[in-house]
Amino acid sequence: MERGWAPPRWRGPWILCLLPALAGGQLLAASEAAYEERTVTGVRGRVVELSCGSAASAPPAVVFWSFAGGSGPPRAVAVGSGQEVVVAPGTGTLGRVTLRNGTLELRELRAGAQGRFLCQGLFPEWGQLRVGYAAVLLRVLVPVSKPFVRPTAAAAAEGTAVALTCAVREGTEPLSFSWQHREPRGGPSASPAGLGGSGAELHLTPANRSHAGWYACTVRNAVNNHTSEPVYLDIVYGPDEPAISVEPFSPEQGGFSAGEREDVVLSCLAPSNPPSRYIWLHNGSQVHTGQTYVIAAIARAQAGTYTCLAENTHLQTRTQATIVLTVYYPPAGTPSCSALATSDQRDVALRCRWLGGFPPARLRWVGPQEEDEGVMGMSFSMATSIQSGAATRNSSSFSCLASHPALPQGAACGTTLWVPAGGPSCAAAATKGDEFVMLRCQWEGGTPPVTLHWRDPGGRALADPAPSTTVLVLSADGSLGGRDFICAAAHPLRATGTECRLRLGKPRPCPGALTGRSRIPVTPVPPILTEQKPPGWRRRGARWRCWRAARRGWRAGGTAVVSVPPWLGTTLRSGR
């Protein structure tokens, strides 16, 4: 006896009385009895109808349904004759049983109704009653229940094996499974590509960070399909090797650079789950904690190596990256320009100088209307350009352009080459108690300054060349009288040189002065710049006067005035 099936409690053998009564006065065609066997599929919880006989035949006059669910004997389900129907007790395990026109209807079908239903009926046919037998094999399909996902671990380290199982409590096989994966931050669901395993299990071997996210599974059978609630799978990884970025972005070989007093922002990114903890080191010493390190108005002392240390506190793993940050600073002040005569006064050397800074300033000379192309290539800290004097016009201007990474606008200095008007002027004076004779040659102005040098008529140089002013100091002796001295002037922008001359006079006696018993002839030339003191002449301050010994007094008519410049008051030595 099947579980839950109570044997029918009949009130009497009424079916034995019923069939003969119905058949009274009619011929039974027992030899024409019909036998039928078929299979019907029903779904648990729904309605299924089991007919006794074909759909084209008339409803049976009398019908008897029984059920054999297992290996035991059949059990009565329902009997009907016309409008009179009797349902056997205990059929609730099959569902809600009703009988209508010989058709057995099972509402709210239960899984226990799966089995063989037997039908016996009397079918009126051409004034006779034909006996029909039907065996209906009922297959009850169970819909799949809502599945759920069960991972081997809610969080797994990258590189390890992870499996997810789609579990379902019930459902008639065969079952088919499909998986959906959604990124951690949302987005459409998609079938996870390239993942191992099929059916109820999904294998992530090995798991990587792309596997993190929401997982759901869908189960299907012949009746229905159901999708599970999503389950989050967390993949722990990292940190990866950090990537350091610098703002303002100024990369160079081996690192980055910044100008002094600039604001520098260092950022570090090391993908990690959970997010990395960041520590900044400057030359090996910790200076900051956090993903971004802002250096306000960076100083040259803050140059060096910067290391970003990233740490995954969950996995206790660390990675790091290091950059070299160079701080540029310009030289102090501004560049200076100068011009010097060179190549024996034929050329001009343009010199630009700006020392210091890091890196050294780049300098280049440009001439008139040569802003784009310099007269020479780039140089660091000092730049020299040789200009041909013959090819350079008077009042030509040249500029030295300076560039430096820390000076976006750059810097410059300039000079104008020009020749002073006129020519050199020569003068002579006695100094230091008439012991020395000073020859002075002067020609002020010009860039570069005019070069002056003293020589004798034979071309022999008497002193080193000097710019603008040159002084020749000679010892007063008897050899200077009547000699010529030439001051030669040269400038690179003048095709030919120019000069001025001086001739030193010989001593003359004082007019009317007496030397012994003889009288010296009177001469109008005063003894200025002579190598020895002439007879009868005496100096009072800046004036020479003729002394008449006979009268013991000054002769007014013999006065000679000598101008003594202020610079002659110093003590000079011969040759300076």
XYZ file of C-alpha atoms in Angstrom, residues 141-399:
259
model
C 6.980 17.433 -13.951
C 8.272 19.486 -11.029
C 9.190 23.136 -11.756
C 12.667 24.225 -10.694
C 12.828 26.139 -7.470
C 14.753 29.387 -7.146
C 18.442 28.524 -7.085
C 21.115 30.078 -4.931
C 24.869 30.557 -5.458
C 27.283 29.111 -2.965
C 30.962 30.143 -3.399
C 33.806 28.298 -1.731
C 34.906 31.643 -0.251
C 33.386 35.097 -0.117
C 36.825 36.633 -0.663
C 39.805 34.974 -2.300
C 43.350 36.044 -3.001
C 44.317 36.546 -6.601
C 45.950 33.434 -7.991
C 44.035 30.943 -5.866
C 41.307 28.545 -7.040
C 37.680 29.481 -6.425
C 34.507 27.532 -7.269
C 30.887 28.651 -7.238
C 28.011 26.177 -7.038
C 24.483 26.802 -8.271
C 22.214 24.851 -5.933
C 18.523 24.104 -6.552
C 16.250 22.212 -4.167
C 13.920 20.643 -6.705
C 13.111 20.439 -10.334
C 12.544 17.681 -12.830
C 15.652 16.805 -14.708
C 17.281 17.415 -17.052
C 18.392 20.742 -15.674
C 20.509 23.265 -17.535
C 22.601 25.963 -15.867
C 23.883 29.322 -17.050
C 25.962 31.954 -15.237
C 25.906 35.740 -15.268
C 28.684 38.069 -14.076
C 28.419 41.797 -13.389
C 31.304 44.172 -12.647
C 31.683 45.355 -9.048
C 30.546 48.864 -9.930
C 27.535 47.790 -11.910
C 27.008 47.546 -15.614
C 25.177 44.936 -17.666
C 25.369 41.288 -16.763
C 27.321 39.063 -19.092
C 28.290 35.458 -19.295
C 31.740 35.109 -17.784
C 34.042 34.420 -20.700
C 36.896 31.983 -20.472
C 35.865 30.490 -17.148
C 36.344 26.826 -16.449
C 33.601 24.434 -15.471
C 30.053 23.969 -16.622
C 26.689 23.052 -15.235
C 26.062 23.636 -11.602
C 29.699 24.549 -10.817
C 31.768 27.473 -12.046
C 35.520 27.163 -11.553
C 37.850 30.176 -11.392
C 41.287 28.611 -11.646
C 43.202 30.689 -10.903
C 41.102 33.636 -9.858
C 42.154 37.101 -10.968
C 40.936 40.615 -10.293
C 38.669 40.597 -13.326
C 36.644 37.825 -11.683
C 35.514 40.091 -8.859
C 31.876 41.133 -8.959
C 28.334 39.830 -8.751
C 27.478 36.277 -9.801
C 24.038 34.801 -10.492
C 22.945 31.515 -12.021
C 19.853 30.521 -13.970
C 18.403 26.987 -13.903
C 16.077 25.677 -16.638
C 14.036 22.526 -17.220
C 11.107 21.567 -19.411
C 8.709 23.477 -17.199
C 10.313 26.769 -16.247
C 13.496 28.630 -15.327
C 14.614 30.575 -12.267
C 17.506 32.949 -11.569
C 19.250 33.239 -8.248
C 19.931 36.372 -6.283
C 23.382 37.772 -7.103
C 26.248 36.926 -4.773
C 29.349 39.108 -4.542
C 32.762 37.506 -4.938
C 35.662 39.639 -3.745
C 39.152 39.078 -5.158
C 41.953 40.427 -2.983
C 45.096 41.461 -4.870
C 47.996 43.849 -5.049
C 49.446 46.217 -4.639
C 50.815 46.374 -8.169
C 53.978 48.303 -8.896
C 53.164 51.966 -8.211
C 52.988 54.523 -10.994
C 54.158 58.011 -9.998
C 52.954 61.113 -11.820
C 54.334 64.623 -11.425
C 52.594 67.947 -12.006
C 53.552 70.123 -13.714
C 54.560 67.373 -16.112
C 58.183 67.890 -17.099
C 59.841 64.548 -17.824
C 63.490 64.196 -18.624
C 65.918 61.342 -18.935
C 65.958 59.440 -15.685
C 63.251 61.399 -13.894
C 61.356 64.673 -13.685
C 62.252 68.308 -13.195
C 60.692 71.409 -11.659
C 61.651 75.039 -11.317
C 62.541 76.444 -7.944
C 59.564 78.069 -6.152
C 57.090 76.047 -8.225
C 54.286 74.062 -6.601
C 54.884 70.373 -7.328
C 52.251 67.644 -6.927
C 53.376 64.008 -6.687
C 50.682 61.355 -7.145
C 51.029 57.607 -6.681
C 48.720 54.861 -7.927
C 49.172 51.178 -7.099
C 46.065 49.088 -7.941
C 45.118 47.017 -4.923
C 42.122 45.468 -3.185
C 41.639 46.645 -0.524
C 43.056 50.012 -1.599
C 46.721 50.608 -0.927
C 48.140 52.606 1.935
C 50.722 55.071 0.606
C 53.905 56.365 2.234
C 56.266 58.910 0.619
C 60.013 58.885 1.231
C 62.475 61.648 0.274
C 66.036 60.406 0.015
C 65.032 57.484 2.226
C 63.246 59.482 4.955
C 59.466 59.492 5.387
C 57.937 62.852 4.546
C 54.248 62.177 3.890
C 51.435 59.630 4.195
C 48.764 59.565 1.516
C 48.307 59.051 -2.172
C 49.151 62.666 -3.120
C 52.102 64.690 -1.866
C 52.045 68.453 -2.512
C 55.335 70.361 -2.291
C 54.561 74.074 -2.116
C 57.227 76.433 -3.494
C 59.810 73.707 -3.892
C 63.379 74.588 -2.931
C 66.611 73.287 -4.390
C 67.251 71.365 -1.168
C 64.125 69.296 -1.898
C 65.610 67.776 -5.030
C 66.540 64.106 -4.944
C 64.822 60.727 -4.984
C 61.155 60.309 -4.084
C 59.861 56.830 -3.286
C 56.199 55.821 -3.165
C 55.654 52.819 -0.884
C 52.295 51.046 -1.387
C 51.017 48.517 1.167
C 48.110 46.054 1.140
C 47.223 45.699 4.803
C 45.030 42.638 4.176
C 47.673 40.587 2.380
C 50.613 42.241 4.164
C 52.317 42.880 0.825
C 54.288 45.930 -0.326
C 55.592 47.405 -3.540
C 57.455 50.612 -4.279
C 58.614 52.894 -7.076
C 61.214 55.662 -7.101
C 61.757 58.729 -9.265
C 64.469 61.362 -9.389
C 63.208 64.942 -9.079
C 65.586 67.665 -10.231
C 65.015 71.247 -9.082
C 66.219 73.905 -11.493
C 67.241 77.374 -10.322
C 68.656 80.224 -12.410
C 71.943 82.053 -11.843
C 71.850 85.085 -9.580
C 71.358 88.513 -11.124
C 71.361 88.981 -14.881
C 73.804 88.165 -17.664
C 76.611 90.657 -18.330
C 77.894 91.637 -21.763
C 81.270 93.129 -22.713
C 83.342 93.767 -25.827
C 87.136 93.546 -26.148
C 89.462 94.223 -29.037
C 91.350 91.141 -30.213
C 93.447 89.797 -33.070
C 95.785 92.832 -32.996
C 92.844 95.268 -33.029
C 91.304 93.693 -36.131
C 88.376 91.898 -34.464
C 86.001 92.359 -31.546
C 85.418 89.621 -28.993
C 81.841 89.775 -27.712
C 81.713 88.150 -24.300
C 78.598 87.127 -22.384
C 78.875 85.813 -18.856
C 76.279 84.469 -16.417
C 77.703 82.050 -13.893
C 75.880 79.789 -11.460
C 72.454 78.196 -11.562
C 71.450 74.612 -12.211
C 71.682 73.675 -14.932
C 73.977 76.444 -16.259
C 72.246 79.061 -18.369
C 72.440 78.613 -22.139
C 73.790 81.710 -23.868
C 73.965 82.764 -27.505
C 74.820 85.953 -29.332
C 72.568 87.456 -31.981
C 73.431 90.355 -34.203
C 71.328 93.057 -35.798
C 68.091 91.563 -37.127
C 69.178 88.063 -36.157
C 66.607 87.177 -33.523
C 66.113 83.646 -34.776
C 69.634 82.608 -35.666
C 72.559 83.579 -33.506
C 75.967 84.571 -34.745
C 77.287 81.528 -32.947
C 76.010 78.343 -31.296
C 74.770 77.839 -27.796
C 77.183 77.870 -24.855
C 76.764 77.364 -21.146
C 77.536 80.126 -18.594
C 79.936 81.965 -20.939
C 79.603 82.705 -24.636
C 82.142 84.450 -26.875
C 81.603 85.613 -30.433
C 84.402 87.026 -32.604
C 83.213 89.797 -34.910
C 85.359 91.038 -37.756
C 85.983 94.743 -37.284
C 86.123 95.441 -40.998
C 82.741 93.751 -41.502
C 81.017 95.520 -38.614
C 79.397 98.890 -39.009
C 79.769 101.607 -36.462
C 76.947 101.603 -33.859
C 76.039 97.952 -34.537
C 74.139 96.361 -31.645
C 74.470 92.774 -30.451
C 72.422 90.901 -27.859
